[in-house]
mmCIF file of C-alpha atoms in Angstrom:
data_model
loop_
_atom_site.group_PDB
_atom_site.id
_atom_site.type_symbol
_atom_site.label_atom_id
_atom_site.label_comp_id
_atom_site.label_asym_id
_atom_site.label_seq_id
_atom_site.Cartn_x
_atom_site.Cartn_y
_atom_site.Cartn_z
ATOM 1 C CA MET A 1 0.000 0.000 0.000
ATOM 2 C CA THR A 2 1.294 3.441 -0.880
ATOM 3 C CA ASP A 3 1.633 6.283 1.571
ATOM 4 C CA THR A 4 -1.172 8.799 1.974
ATOM 5 C CA PRO A 5 -0.892 12.571 2.407
ATOM 6 C CA LEU A 6 -3.670 12.261 4.997
ATOM 7 C CA PRO A 7 -3.142 11.510 8.706
ATOM 8 C CA SER A 8 -3.271 7.756 9.272
ATOM 9 C CA ARG A 9 -4.439 5.376 11.978
ATOM 10 C CA PRO A 10 -3.432 1.734 12.598
ATOM 11 C CA ILE A 11 -5.637 -1.242 11.796
ATOM 12 C CA GLY A 12 -3.855 -4.435 12.699
ATOM 13 C CA ALA A 13 -0.338 -4.353 11.292
ATOM 14 C CA ARG A 14 -1.228 -1.733 8.689
ATOM 15 C CA ALA A 15 -2.255 1.906 8.661
ATOM 16 C CA VAL A 16 -5.120 3.579 6.822
ATOM 17 C CA SER A 17 -6.206 7.158 6.267
ATOM 18 C CA ALA A 18 -7.925 8.581 9.360
ATOM 19 C CA VAL A 19 -10.866 9.404 7.111
ATOM 20 C CA SER A 20 -11.646 6.441 4.866
ATOM 21 C CA LEU A 21 -14.632 5.620 2.660
ATOM 22 C CA GLY A 22 -17.748 3.598 3.309
ATOM 23 C CA CYS A 23 -19.007 2.456 -0.077
ATOM 24 C CA MET A 24 -22.593 1.447 0.835
ATOM 25 C CA ASN A 25 -24.199 4.622 -0.547
ATOM 26 C CA LEU A 26 -23.028 3.729 -4.041
ATOM 27 C CA SER A 27 -25.320 0.678 -4.183
ATOM 28 C CA HIS A 28 -27.636 0.548 -1.201
ATOM 29 C CA ALA A 29 -29.946 2.144 1.371
ATOM 30 C CA TYR A 30 -30.378 5.760 0.260
ATOM 31 C CA GLY A 31 -32.629 5.548 -2.765
ATOM 32 C CA THR A 32 -31.583 5.077 -6.386
ATOM 33 C CA PRO A 33 -27.819 4.588 -6.483
ATOM 34 C CA PRO A 34 -25.577 6.423 -8.952
ATOM 35 C CA SER A 35 -24.612 4.809 -12.218
ATOM 36 C CA GLU A 36 -21.732 2.361 -12.247
ATOM 37 C CA GLU A 37 -19.653 4.936 -14.116
ATOM 38 C CA ASP A 38 -20.311 7.641 -11.527
ATOM 39 C CA GLY A 39 -19.623 5.208 -8.686
ATOM 40 C CA ALA A 40 -16.326 4.209 -10.262
ATOM 41 C CA ARG A 41 -15.409 7.854 -10.739
ATOM 42 C CA LEU A 42 -16.011 8.603 -7.044
ATOM 43 C CA LEU A 43 -14.038 5.564 -5.867
ATOM 44 C CA ASN A 44 -11.045 6.504 -7.965
ATOM 45 C CA ARG A 45 -11.234 10.115 -6.846
ATOM 46 C CA ALA A 46 -11.143 8.893 -3.239
ATOM 47 C CA LEU A 47 -7.943 6.991 -3.923
ATOM 48 C CA ASP A 48 -6.462 9.959 -5.770
ATOM 49 C CA LEU A 49 -7.051 12.136 -2.691
ATOM 50 C CA GLY A 50 -5.318 9.733 -0.324
ATOM 51 C CA ILE A 51 -8.057 7.531 1.097
ATOM 52 C CA THR A 52 -6.489 4.153 1.797
ATOM 53 C CA MET A 53 -9.406 2.019 3.014
ATOM 54 C CA LEU A 54 -12.540 1.166 1.064
ATOM 55 C CA ASP A 55 -15.312 -0.563 2.995
ATOM 56 C CA THR A 56 -17.997 -2.700 1.360
ATOM 57 C CA ALA A 57 -20.180 -5.690 2.324
ATOM 58 C CA ALA A 58 -21.941 -8.661 0.796
ATOM 59 C CA LEU A 59 -25.296 -7.111 1.757
ATOM 60 C CA TYR A 60 -24.868 -3.835 -0.110
ATOM 61 C CA GLY A 61 -26.970 -4.008 -3.230
ATOM 62 C CA GLY A 62 -27.127 -7.792 -2.920
ATOM 63 C CA GLY A 63 -23.463 -8.031 -3.916
ATOM 64 C CA ASP A 64 -23.536 -5.160 -6.421
ATOM 65 C CA ASN A 65 -21.272 -2.971 -4.282
ATOM 66 C CA GLU A 66 -18.567 -5.625 -4.197
ATOM 67 C CA ARG A 67 -18.946 -6.052 -7.955
ATOM 68 C CA LEU A 68 -18.556 -2.287 -8.407
ATOM 69 C CA LEU A 69 -15.289 -2.272 -6.482
ATOM 70 C CA GLY A 70 -14.135 -5.297 -8.440
ATOM 71 C CA LYS A 71 -14.608 -3.445 -11.703
ATOM 72 C CA ALA A 72 -13.652 0.054 -10.627
ATOM 73 C CA VAL A 73 -10.587 -0.082 -8.397
ATOM 74 C CA MET A 74 -9.066 -3.511 -8.072
ATOM 75 C CA HIS A 75 -6.408 -2.524 -10.601
ATOM 76 C CA ARG A 76 -5.245 -0.104 -7.861
ATOM 77 C CA ARG A 77 -5.300 -2.728 -5.124
ATOM 78 C CA ARG A 78 -1.889 -1.848 -3.686
ATOM 79 C CA HIS A 79 -3.177 1.658 -2.890
ATOM 80 C CA PHE A 80 -5.831 0.654 -0.334
ATOM 81 C CA MET A 81 -6.986 -1.739 2.349
ATOM 82 C CA LEU A 82 -10.010 -3.693 1.135
ATOM 83 C CA ALA A 83 -12.652 -4.330 3.794
ATOM 84 C CA SER A 84 -15.859 -6.313 3.421
ATOM 85 C CA LYS A 85 -18.377 -8.138 5.611
ATOM 86 C CA CYS A 86 -20.316 -11.365 6.047
ATOM 87 C CA VAL A 87 -23.104 -12.866 8.234
ATOM 88 C CA LEU A 88 -25.639 -10.167 7.254
ATOM 89 C CA ASP A 89 -26.440 -11.113 3.671
ATOM 90 C CA VAL A 90 -29.201 -11.970 1.239
ATOM 91 C CA TYR A 91 -30.381 -15.562 1.673
ATOM 92 C CA ASP A 92 -32.953 -16.999 -0.749
ATOM 93 C CA GLY A 93 -33.805 -13.497 -1.864
ATOM 94 C CA LYS A 94 -34.289 -12.049 1.626
ATOM 95 C CA ARG A 95 -32.053 -10.091 3.988
ATOM 96 C CA GLY A 96 -31.014 -12.303 6.881
ATOM 97 C CA ILE A 97 -28.353 -13.155 9.448
ATOM 98 C CA ASP A 98 -26.417 -16.417 9.428
ATOM 99 C CA GLY A 99 -23.230 -16.704 11.458
ATOM 100 C CA SER A 100 -22.714 -20.407 10.911
ATOM 101 C CA PRO A 101 -19.288 -21.422 9.607
ATOM 102 C CA ALA A 102 -20.858 -22.799 6.419
ATOM 103 C CA ALA A 103 -22.667 -19.544 5.660
ATOM 104 C CA ILE A 104 -19.555 -17.477 6.383
ATOM 105 C CA ALA A 105 -17.466 -19.625 4.059
ATOM 106 C CA LYS A 106 -20.078 -19.363 1.291
ATOM 107 C CA THR A 107 -20.426 -15.580 1.625
ATOM 108 C CA LEU A 108 -16.647 -15.149 1.628
ATOM 109 C CA ASP A 109 -16.159 -17.224 -1.502
ATOM 110 C CA GLY A 110 -18.910 -15.242 -3.209
ATOM 111 C CA ALA A 111 -17.286 -11.971 -2.154
ATOM 112 C CA LEU A 112 -13.911 -13.014 -3.542
ATOM 113 C CA THR A 113 -15.564 -13.812 -6.869
ATOM 114 C CA ARG A 114 -17.525 -10.543 -6.966
ATOM 115 C CA LEU A 115 -14.460 -8.504 -6.027
ATOM 116 C CA GLY A 116 -12.245 -10.343 -8.502
ATOM 117 C CA THR A 117 -9.572 -11.132 -5.933
ATOM 118 C CA ASP A 118 -8.270 -14.011 -3.827
ATOM 119 C CA HIS A 119 -7.758 -12.004 -0.625
ATOM 120 C CA ILE A 120 -9.740 -9.485 1.460
ATOM 121 C CA ASP A 121 -7.573 -7.466 3.839
ATOM 122 C CA LEU A 122 -10.164 -6.918 6.598
ATOM 123 C CA TYR A 123 -13.282 -9.067 6.885
ATOM 124 C CA TYR A 124 -16.002 -8.224 9.378
ATOM 125 C CA MET A 125 -18.862 -10.066 10.944
ATOM 126 C CA HIS A 126 -21.474 -7.524 9.879
ATOM 127 C CA ARG A 127 -23.795 -8.469 12.752
ATOM 128 C CA LEU A 128 -23.889 -11.007 15.562
ATOM 129 C CA ASP A 129 -26.001 -14.066 14.873
ATOM 130 C CA LYS A 130 -27.472 -14.600 18.326
ATOM 131 C CA LYS A 131 -28.259 -18.211 17.456
ATOM 132 C CA VAL A 132 -24.591 -19.062 16.898
ATOM 133 C CA PRO A 133 -21.874 -18.638 19.561
ATOM 134 C CA VAL A 134 -19.556 -15.863 18.419
ATOM 135 C CA GLU A 135 -16.634 -18.210 19.048
ATOM 136 C CA GLU A 136 -17.889 -20.472 16.229
ATOM 137 C CA SER A 137 -18.271 -17.588 13.799
ATOM 138 C CA VAL A 138 -14.846 -16.151 14.607
ATOM 139 C CA GLY A 139 -13.369 -19.628 14.379
ATOM 140 C CA ALA A 140 -14.573 -19.825 10.778
ATOM 141 C CA LEU A 141 -12.926 -16.481 10.051
ATOM 142 C CA ALA A 142 -9.723 -17.612 11.757
ATOM 143 C CA ARG A 143 -9.612 -20.571 9.391
ATOM 144 C CA ALA A 144 -10.051 -18.158 6.480
ATOM 145 C CA VAL A 145 -7.025 -16.230 7.766
ATOM 146 C CA GLU A 146 -5.042 -19.463 7.868
ATOM 147 C CA ALA A 147 -6.155 -20.247 4.314
ATOM 148 C CA GLY A 148 -4.940 -16.852 3.113
ATOM 149 C CA LYS A 149 -8.400 -15.663 2.064
ATOM 150 C CA ILE A 150 -8.541 -12.798 4.565
ATOM 151 C CA GLY A 151 -5.881 -10.819 6.383
ATOM 152 C CA ALA A 152 -7.595 -9.580 9.554
ATOM 153 C CA ILE A 153 -10.897 -10.006 11.370
ATOM 154 C CA GLY A 154 -13.357 -7.282 12.314
ATOM 155 C CA LEU A 155 -16.720 -7.039 14.070
ATOM 156 C CA SER A 156 -19.600 -4.637 13.459
ATOM 157 C CA GLU A 157 -22.199 -3.299 15.928
ATOM 158 C CA MET A 158 -21.151 -5.614 18.756
ATOM 159 C CA SER A 159 -20.885 -5.122 22.499
ATOM 160 C CA ALA A 160 -17.750 -5.032 24.612
ATOM 161 C CA ALA A 161 -18.538 -8.454 26.065
ATOM 162 C CA THR A 162 -18.920 -9.986 22.607
ATOM 163 C CA ILE A 163 -15.748 -8.293 21.403
ATOM 164 C CA ARG A 164 -13.761 -9.831 24.253
ATOM 165 C CA ARG A 165 -15.177 -13.298 23.570
ATOM 166 C CA ALA A 166 -14.280 -12.965 19.899
ATOM 167 C CA HIS A 167 -10.819 -11.620 20.649
ATOM 168 C CA ALA A 168 -10.110 -14.654 22.846
ATOM 169 C CA VAL A 169 -10.482 -16.838 19.740
ATOM 170 C CA HIS A 170 -8.529 -14.662 17.305
ATOM 171 C CA PRO A 171 -7.182 -11.097 17.485
ATOM 172 C CA ILE A 172 -9.790 -8.557 16.421
ATOM 173 C CA ALA A 173 -8.262 -5.772 14.330
ATOM 174 C CA ALA A 174 -11.254 -3.439 14.066
ATOM 175 C CA VAL A 175 -14.735 -2.895 15.431
ATOM 176 C CA GLN A 176 -17.181 -0.935 13.309
ATOM 177 C CA SER A 177 -19.950 0.962 15.060
ATOM 178 C CA GLU A 178 -22.052 4.032 14.427
ATOM 179 C CA TYR A 179 -20.344 6.986 16.094
ATOM 180 C CA SER A 180 -20.849 10.708 15.659
ATOM 181 C CA PRO A 181 -21.467 13.742 17.844
ATOM 182 C CA ALA A 182 -25.140 12.679 17.716
ATOM 183 C CA VAL A 183 -24.679 8.922 18.310
ATOM 184 C CA ARG A 184 -22.522 8.138 21.319
ATOM 185 C CA ASN A 185 -23.136 4.437 22.025
ATOM 186 C CA PRO A 186 -19.473 3.362 21.615
ATOM 187 C CA GLU A 187 -18.605 5.566 24.590
ATOM 188 C CA VAL A 188 -20.477 3.167 26.894
ATOM 189 C CA ALA A 189 -17.820 0.460 26.579
ATOM 190 C CA VAL A 190 -16.765 -0.353 23.005
ATOM 191 C CA LEU A 191 -14.374 2.566 22.517
ATOM 192 C CA ALA A 192 -12.423 1.670 25.665
ATOM 193 C CA THR A 193 -12.503 -2.050 24.859
ATOM 194 C CA CYS A 194 -11.011 -1.414 21.419
ATOM 195 C CA ALA A 195 -8.171 0.540 23.036
ATOM 196 C CA GLU A 196 -7.659 -2.279 25.526
ATOM 197 C CA ILE A 197 -7.291 -5.016 22.892
ATOM 198 C CA GLY A 198 -5.473 -2.887 20.315
ATOM 199 C CA ALA A 199 -8.335 -2.692 17.815
ATOM 200 C CA ALA A 200 -9.406 0.303 15.763
ATOM 201 C CA LEU A 201 -12.873 1.758 16.223
ATOM 202 C CA VAL A 202 -14.164 2.349 12.699
ATOM 203 C CA ALA A 203 -16.899 4.964 13.019
ATOM 204 C CA PHE A 204 -19.564 4.602 10.369
ATOM 205 C CA SER A 205 -22.131 7.362 9.793
ATOM 206 C CA PRO A 206 -19.897 10.037 11.370
ATOM 207 C CA VAL A 207 -22.248 12.692 9.956
ATOM 208 C CA ALA A 208 -25.318 10.913 11.414
ATOM 209 C CA ARG A 209 -26.721 9.740 8.065
ATOM 210 C CA GLY A 210 -26.540 13.284 6.708
ATOM 211 C CA LEU A 211 -28.143 15.022 9.685
ATOM 212 C CA LEU A 212 -24.826 16.641 10.631
ATOM 213 C CA ALA A 213 -23.916 17.438 7.034
ATOM 214 C CA ASP A 214 -26.747 19.918 6.437
ATOM 215 C CA ALA A 215 -28.213 17.320 4.074
ATOM 216 C CA ILE A 216 -31.624 16.755 5.715
ATOM 217 C CA HIS A 217 -34.243 19.498 5.924
ATOM 218 C CA HIS A 218 -37.501 17.507 5.766
ATOM 219 C CA ASP A 219 -38.662 13.881 5.742
ATOM 220 C CA ASP A 220 -39.719 13.735 2.086
ATOM 221 C CA TYR A 221 -37.240 10.969 1.302
ATOM 222 C CA VAL A 222 -37.011 9.204 -2.031
ATOM 223 C CA LYS A 223 -38.227 5.641 -2.358
ATOM 224 C CA GLY A 224 -35.733 3.183 -0.896
ATOM 225 C CA ASP A 225 -34.169 5.601 1.613
ATOM 226 C CA ILE A 226 -33.831 3.756 4.926
ATOM 227 C CA ARG A 227 -34.133 6.992 6.902
ATOM 228 C CA ALA A 228 -37.854 7.097 6.079
ATOM 229 C CA ALA A 229 -38.343 4.266 8.587
ATOM 230 C CA MET A 230 -35.950 5.522 11.277
ATOM 231 C CA PRO A 231 -37.820 7.303 14.093
ATOM 232 C CA ARG A 232 -35.412 10.202 14.586
ATOM 233 C CA PHE A 233 -35.499 11.108 10.894
ATOM 234 C CA VAL A 234 -39.239 11.618 10.468
ATOM 235 C CA GLY A 235 -42.153 13.658 11.752
ATOM 236 C CA GLU A 236 -42.100 15.808 14.847
ATOM 237 C CA ARG A 237 -38.928 14.126 16.072
ATOM 238 C CA LEU A 238 -37.056 15.269 12.989
ATOM 239 C CA ILE A 239 -38.363 18.815 13.418
ATOM 240 C CA THR A 240 -37.090 18.791 17.009
ATOM 241 C CA ASN A 241 -33.723 17.439 15.928
ATOM 242 C CA LEU A 242 -33.316 19.941 13.104
ATOM 243 C CA ALA A 243 -33.629 22.800 15.582
ATOM 244 C CA ARG A 244 -30.615 21.451 17.456
ATOM 245 C CA VAL A 245 -28.777 20.734 14.210
ATOM 246 C CA ALA A 246 -29.193 24.361 13.184
ATOM 247 C CA ARG A 247 -27.121 25.314 16.214
ATOM 248 C CA PHE A 248 -24.514 22.718 15.240
ATOM 249 C CA ASN A 249 -24.369 24.221 11.746
ATOM 250 C CA ALA A 250 -23.802 27.649 13.271
ATOM 251 C CA LEU A 251 -20.891 26.270 15.324
ATOM 252 C CA ALA A 252 -19.299 24.915 12.161
ATOM 253 C CA GLN A 253 -19.781 28.152 10.255
ATOM 254 C CA ALA A 254 -18.245 30.197 13.070
ATOM 255 C CA ALA A 255 -15.236 27.846 13.026
ATOM 256 C CA GLY A 256 -14.768 28.247 9.280
ATOM 257 C CA MET A 257 -15.721 24.723 8.310
ATOM 258 C CA THR A 258 -18.695 22.805 6.973
ATOM 259 C CA PRO A 259 -20.979 20.844 9.323
ATOM 260 C CA ALA A 260 -19.661 17.566 7.875
ATOM 261 C CA GLN A 261 -16.078 18.606 8.568
ATOM 262 C CA LEU A 262 -16.951 19.520 12.148
ATOM 263 C CA ALA A 263 -18.715 16.190 12.711
ATOM 264 C CA ILE A 264 -15.926 14.090 11.182
ATOM 265 C CA GLY A 265 -13.233 16.168 12.856
ATOM 266 C CA TRP A 266 -14.954 15.696 16.208
ATOM 267 C CA VAL A 267 -15.022 11.911 15.682
ATOM 268 C CA ILE A 268 -11.324 11.499 14.882
ATOM 269 C CA ALA A 269 -10.383 13.874 17.716
ATOM 270 C CA GLN A 270 -11.933 11.591 20.332
ATOM 271 C CA ALA A 271 -9.133 8.987 20.336
ATOM 272 C CA PRO A 272 -6.085 8.008 18.264
ATOM 273 C CA HIS A 273 -7.501 4.569 17.457
ATOM 274 C CA ILE A 274 -10.597 5.910 15.634
ATOM 275 C CA VAL A 275 -11.027 5.868 11.848
ATOM 276 C CA ALA A 276 -13.964 7.867 10.467
ATOM 277 C CA LEU A 277 -15.912 6.150 7.676
ATOM 278 C CA PRO A 278 -18.240 8.567 5.899
ATOM 279 C CA GLY A 279 -20.045 7.560 2.729
ATOM 280 C CA THR A 280 -21.360 9.654 -0.141
ATOM 281 C CA THR A 281 -22.413 9.589 -3.773
ATOM 282 C CA SER A 282 -21.081 13.105 -4.414
ATOM 283 C CA ILE A 283 -17.474 13.890 -5.292
ATOM 284 C CA ALA A 284 -17.913 17.393 -3.849
ATOM 285 C CA HIS A 285 -19.059 15.907 -0.538
ATOM 286 C CA LEU A 286 -16.227 13.375 -0.688
ATOM 287 C CA GLU A 287 -13.683 16.161 -0.990
ATOM 288 C CA ASP A 288 -15.384 18.018 1.860
ATOM 289 C CA ASP A 289 -15.234 14.908 4.073
ATOM 290 C CA ILE A 290 -11.583 14.201 3.314
ATOM 291 C CA ALA A 291 -10.604 17.762 4.184
ATOM 292 C CA ALA A 292 -11.767 17.073 7.748
ATOM 293 C CA ALA A 293 -8.739 14.812 8.235
ATOM 294 C CA THR A 294 -6.371 17.755 7.915
ATOM 295 C CA LYS A 295 -8.173 20.176 10.236
ATOM 296 C CA THR A 296 -7.234 20.624 13.894
ATOM 297 C CA LEU A 297 -10.221 21.345 16.117
ATOM 298 C CA ASP A 298 -9.740 23.670 19.045
ATOM 299 C CA PRO A 299 -10.568 22.066 22.433
ATOM 300 C CA ALA A 300 -13.109 24.809 23.083
ATOM 301 C CA LEU A 301 -14.897 23.920 19.837
ATOM 302 C CA LEU A 302 -14.953 20.229 20.759
ATOM 303 C CA ALA A 303 -16.389 21.156 24.154
ATOM 304 C CA SER A 304 -19.068 23.271 22.480
ATOM 305 C CA VAL A 305 -20.096 20.282 20.357
ATOM 306 C CA ASP A 306 -20.311 18.133 23.489
ATOM 307 C CA ASP A 307 -22.430 20.752 25.245
ATOM 308 C CA LEU A 308 -24.799 20.958 22.297
ATOM 309 C CA LEU A 309 -24.991 17.217 21.610
ATOM 310 C CA PRO A 310 -24.567 15.229 24.834
ATOM 311 C CA PRO A 311 -25.549 11.529 24.802
ATOM 312 C CA ASN A 312 -29.274 11.081 24.044
ATOM 313 C CA ALA A 313 -29.536 14.619 22.661
ATOM 314 C CA LEU A 314 -31.615 13.542 19.667
ATOM 315 C CA SER A 315 -35.306 12.784 19.808
ATOM 316 C CA GLY A 316 -36.347 9.372 18.532
ATOM 317 C CA ALA A 317 -34.786 5.939 18.347
ATOM 318 C CA ARG A 318 -31.661 5.217 16.311
ATOM 319 C CA TYR A 319 -33.122 2.141 14.622
ATOM 320 C CA THR A 320 -36.475 0.553 13.905
ATOM 321 C CA ALA A 321 -37.441 -2.259 16.261
ATOM 322 C CA ALA A 322 -36.463 -4.884 13.679
ATOM 323 C CA MET A 323 -33.049 -3.333 13.078
ATOM 324 C CA GLN A 324 -32.439 -2.803 16.797
ATOM 325 C CA ALA A 325 -33.064 -6.515 17.362
ATOM 326 C CA GLN A 326 -30.174 -7.313 15.014
ATOM 327 C CA ILE A 327 -27.498 -5.335 16.829
ATOM 328 C CA ASP A 328 -25.500 -6.208 19.928
ATOM 329 C CA THR A 329 -24.152 -2.736 20.738
ATOM 330 C CA GLU A 330 -24.763 -1.315 24.194
ATOM 331 C CA THR A 331 -27.560 1.208 24.595
ATOM 332 C CA LEU A 332 -27.132 4.492 26.407
ATOM 333 C CA MET A 333 -28.744 5.127 29.774
ATOM 334 C CA ASP A 334 -32.372 6.138 29.108
ATOM 335 C CA GLU A 335 -31.910 5.715 25.370
ATOM 336 C CA GLU A 336 -35.167 5.811 23.441
ATOM 337 C CA LEU A 337 -35.786 2.551 21.595
ATOM 338 C CA ALA A 338 -38.341 1.851 18.906
#
C-alpha cells in the first residue's frame, strides 16, 4: 500500500487514512444509487485524494457494491486496504443473518468472486447471529485467515462483552460501530474495549446519516431511503432534531468549516484509534469529508459540540425495532428505543 498525504491510523499491522470511505451509498440504502460509471469515478477520486481504506459488504446491493469495487478499483489494489463483511447477507432473496461457519465460508467465496480477488484485507462479521456462539463464527474467520483468504478479522455493531469473547479466539483488528457527535453508544464500553485489545474503532455514519452534514431538511425521502423508517429522521422528532442541528451548523460556520467537517473532525479527535468512515455519492461531498482529516479542532470547539450534543440529545430511536433486534451494541442510559 502506498503512503497517503492524509493523517493515518493503525488497523492491525497496517495503517489507513484517518478518514476512509464507506461504499454502501453507491449501491444501497439511500434511494436510487448512482450509475456504475459515476460510482467508479467517485471511488477513484477517493484513492487519488489519499483515502487508503474502502469498505464494502456482501449485503450492499445484494453483492452489487462488491462487484462495483471489483470493476472500478481492483487494478489499484496496492493503494488501499479492502474491507468487506459477512453474516448479514441476502439468503434466498431475503435479507437475513447467518453466522454459521458454512454460511460465512459461502459468503466469503462469493465476495472473492464478486471482487475479482483471492484475498480481502479486513473481513467483518457484519452483525452477531445470536443463534450461533460468536466463538464459532470467529473460528470460521480464523480458518479463512489461515487459508490466506482474509488478512484480519473485524466485528460490526457488537458489544464489549462480545468483542472480548471474539478476541479470545482470534485477534480482532477493528470494530465498526455508528459513532458521531449525535450517536454516542461506543462511549459506553466499546471505545475503551477497542483501546484495551489494540483494535481500531471504525466509526460509520460520522455525519449521522446526513443530519450533521446539512443534508436533511424535511422527511420527504425518495423511495428506498432507509431513513424514512428511522424514528429520529421523520415527523415531529425530525423537526425537534433539526432545531438542534441548526445550532450545530452555526458552530461549524463560526469555526470556518462545513458541518460535515466539524462532525468528522470531532469523531477522529476523540481517540487516536478511531477511523472515520463517511459515505457519499457526491465527489464534492467526498472532498469536503476528506478535508476534515487535515483540520485541527480547538478544544473549546470540541467542548461546544459536546455541550450541544450530549448523549441522548436527539429525539427518537436510532433504529427501527427490527433493526435494533439485530445489533448487539450497548444502549445508552435512558436511550429511546423503537
